[in-house]
Amino acid sequence: MPPAGVFQKGASGRGLHFGDGPARSGGMSLTFRLADTTLIARPSGALFWPEAGLLCVSDLHLGKSERMARRAGTLLPPYETRETLARLEAEVEATAARRVICLGDSFDDAASLDGLEEDDRLWLTRLIAGRDWIWIAGNHDAGPLDIAGTHRAEVPLGPLTFRHIAEAGAQGEVSGHYHPKARLAGKAWRCFLADRNRVILPAFGTYTGGLWCQDAAFAGLMQPGALAILAGGTVARAIPMPR
Amino acid sequence: MERLPPALSDWFAAKGWTLHPHQTEMLARAADPATLLIAPTGGGKTLAGFLPTLAELAKAPPKGLHTLYISPLKALAADIRRNLRTPIEGANLPIRVEDRTGDTTYTQRRRQRADPPHVLLTTPESLALLLSYEDAPRIFAGLQRVVLDEIHALAESKRGDQMTLLLARLQSLSPGLRRVGLSATVEDPPALARFLAPNTGILLADPGPAPDIQMLETEAPPPWAGGGGRYAIPAILEQVKQHRTTLIFHNTRAQAELFFHDLWLNNTEDLPIGIHHGSLSREQRERVEAAMVAGQLRAIVCTGSLDLGIDWGDVDLVIQVGAPKNVKRLVQRIGRANHRYNAPSKALLLPANRFEVVECKAALDAVREGTLDGEPRGPGPRDVLCQHILLTACAGPFTADALYAEVITAGPYAALTRAQFDATLDFVATGGYALRAYDRWQRLKQTGETWHLRDPRAAAVIRQNLGTIIDVETLKVRLKNRFGGTPLGEVEESFAATLTPGDTFLMGGQVVRYEGLREMTVEVTNQPGRDPKVAVFNGTKFATSTVLTQRILDIFQQPRWPDLPAHTAQWLALQREVSRLPDAETLLCESFPHDGRAHLVVYGFAGRNAQQTLGLLLTKAMEEAGLAPLGFVATDYATLIWGIDAVEDAAPLFDLHALQDGLETWLAGNAVMKRTFRASAIIAGLIERSHQGRRKSGRQATFSSDILYDTLRKYDPDHLLLQITREEAMRGLIDFSRIEDMLARVAGRIETRRLPRLSPLSAPLFLEPGRIPVQGMGRERLAEDAARKLMEAAGLA
């Protein structure tokens, strides 16, 4: 095993260890190492930790359209929750995850859970059942949530720490919050940002936008040599993080 | 009959002015409910529109608003305010005139609502905003007259559709309101009259002398393909020298930029010349406009941004570079020369390539014979109606019956059924989704018979989003700080995304080098002397009108072409000998090998957008037929497809149902549809406009409208907004209706000519750039070399 936090291409040398080819569904994933663990960036924008059977997604923003309507905004097509759940279910099944961590901002606000359509709520409950499901609090859904699963501010697991917003100086950190995106070939892609200390996940929710990698918010967080792993296509593709 | 008040007639007499007959006639018709005045540029149209107002106000100035003047341009409103001041102050009339646009200060706007002037000059967007306030009934209760300037321009867009709905609203608030529309020459005055009001009288002013318009013939013949007309720069400079001020119109911004660049390099006498188009920064445009008004410029290279009727001073020559594509626009552009009534306008047409020689000839004939063109606009779009319902709700509670009755008095919405109206109202109130999700959070609620906003806080957001102009997302371009940080203009975000540091492109006539993106601004440095690597951003591409197309086909049918330049006449004669010339009754296709590939040309003459759509659909059909197409390129008159296998008979490819099916599939993921959807969703109030400030602060919360489009297509494919999007795209960028028209016209007569080599008429298609061209000088020379070789191969050189 290569030392923690160093990207490996093949067995030695700096660079990227390219992953184990097609996952069982959802196209070509990309494997990388962080804090001595092997992690898989999936084209869906989900992160999988095979050793722990753990699937991690961030910023689902369930109930976004309902919240906008409630706050006298526009009436968006009310289908994003089922679309997000359908993709999440597909990821859970494809990876056979025993444990799921939602990295915060899972709901667009504290009241969004109450606003879910009955069908969507049942669907979510079925997904949670029989799995170790952890909800990490985000800035949108900080309050206690009335839904099955464990509710935590942050979760240390072995060498990794899962939290909503990245903290300066952290090591082996997995976080979300920023919705990073990058440009390639004239198109915007949701992306993971990864360096030797941390990985920041893209937003998994359907109705979410993004923050360009070049934004000042990332400058202090990401080390020189950080990568952007583009999601949203059929292949998870790494490029040097645009700065 | 309204008479000129003595104060005014004395002042006119003192000035030695007499009224034109149509100005007197407007006074005579002052009491009519609606009048459409059609007069040429320089005919004193605006004064004609205001004379009844001045007469009524001079007699007894009432308190409050008497006349509303609406123009499509902010600048025009300010211009008119200055022009009205002359007679008002001259005749010492107690009349208060003010303008109100997006540029008016907040305090001024508040004061105008509390104490409106007699005459308010404004734009459709500012009027929409005024009508959305609760006190609109009070402001407009005494309104007597409304004057719509440049109504022909408004009528061609959604701004016009919205305008008619606002007029219907005004009429309800002030039933005695009289409407006046002021228009340049149009092809179908009765249609424009219906657009203005249900019972509109038409007043045609003397059109003045026929314009002096010719084709500019040059020593060098025009190139075989391409645009821009740069081959004629010496001839054009010569014309500029011979005239006081010349306007040089181009069809696209990119061509204007390239042309200006070359004109400047050839401008050895340092004549003062400028460039003006919509992508330049406001500061730059205003500088050019000011110099122009002051008579300091000898020539201005411009695009449609100079089309509308601001008085730019002493223009004595208009040059149209490239085929005008549309006769009406040409006539209106020509009207910019000699802004004096009864003096003929002088104009020159410059064909940019050999085929455009024929197009220019067709346009000249049409102008001489007074035939104008225009595509009927079709029924009023429902996204605009959605916005109007929201606006109405902002102003106060309404009933569906009353609003429907009001809406169908607006010309474009006269045929709107109650069911369509109800579906639109349902969309605005509940979202109109198959999944009824928003029972608790409806946007509009019904109490008894009346509808009202559920949450009054929504009004502020709705007001911010009023208007039907949708800007493409653009980024500002400025020189890097150490070069002064001067703003140069704007480029589309999608264009900026294709740039890598070091790329050079043209902006405001200078070559600049892309340095990077900094806080949503494109930073560039000056690179004088370098060839631009990338052409500019997309400009509007107009499709050739049906009228012009028909005339071109008619010219083709002439036995000989004595009035065309010899090079062009020979070219057509050879095409007739080798193959045949297309006509309106048959769809001509040519199939021939060239350069190791099989080629198929379809001469549909359906306009660029439709020919492009046809290319997509035909290649799809060929793919399915195993004909291995490799690519295609489209122009206004033909589509050229190349592939591995030859098409023996093209007729089976044109099955209308198969084409329609193909269209449906293709539309699903199409960028054109997504762009159309975005525009309609903004107008209909489904998504908010992105405001510059919010974009800068990051966009985690604002997500792409493409996501909404994909979600709707997947879960709610019959949703009203998708219906609207389809209707829009079919009429606009995809232009499928012209394919249908073309296929109906030829009624199955599809002839495939198998030829041993490329035909003369098809040869220019091989030089047509597929996308917006990348046009460095070297490339231009290469193209000309390639052109010569192709022409030799076709037996033409």
XYZ file of C-alpha atoms in Angstrom, chain B residues 1-6 8-9 12 18-32 35 37 45 47-59 145 178 180 203:
44
model
C -61.341 67.781 -35.802
C -58.694 69.011 -33.410
C -57.150 72.321 -34.328
C -53.658 73.495 -33.709
C -53.794 75.908 -30.754
C -52.851 79.479 -31.713
C -48.404 76.494 -31.577
C -49.491 77.642 -35.024
C -44.718 77.202 -36.399
C -45.754 74.084 -42.407
C -47.295 70.782 -41.459
C -47.058 67.767 -43.766
C -50.459 66.497 -44.922
C -50.214 63.399 -42.725
C -49.493 65.577 -39.704
C -52.646 67.607 -40.349
C -54.560 64.386 -40.899
C -53.438 63.062 -37.506
C -54.984 66.166 -35.933
C -58.169 65.516 -37.861
C -58.289 61.976 -36.525
C -57.510 62.971 -32.938
C -60.796 61.539 -31.647
C -60.459 58.146 -33.388
C -54.748 55.145 -35.768
C -49.504 56.053 -39.188
C -43.750 60.899 -37.658
C -44.451 65.112 -34.187
C -47.496 63.797 -36.070
C -48.123 61.386 -33.206
C -47.819 64.131 -30.601
C -49.713 66.960 -32.333
C -53.132 65.910 -30.985
C -51.637 65.689 -27.486
C -50.071 69.134 -27.757
C -53.345 70.554 -29.075
C -55.454 69.014 -26.302
C -53.022 69.961 -23.568
C -52.557 73.525 -24.826
C -56.295 74.104 -24.573
C -53.653 58.931 -25.460
C -56.998 56.501 -27.871
C -51.605 55.842 -32.073
C -53.010 56.497 -42.421
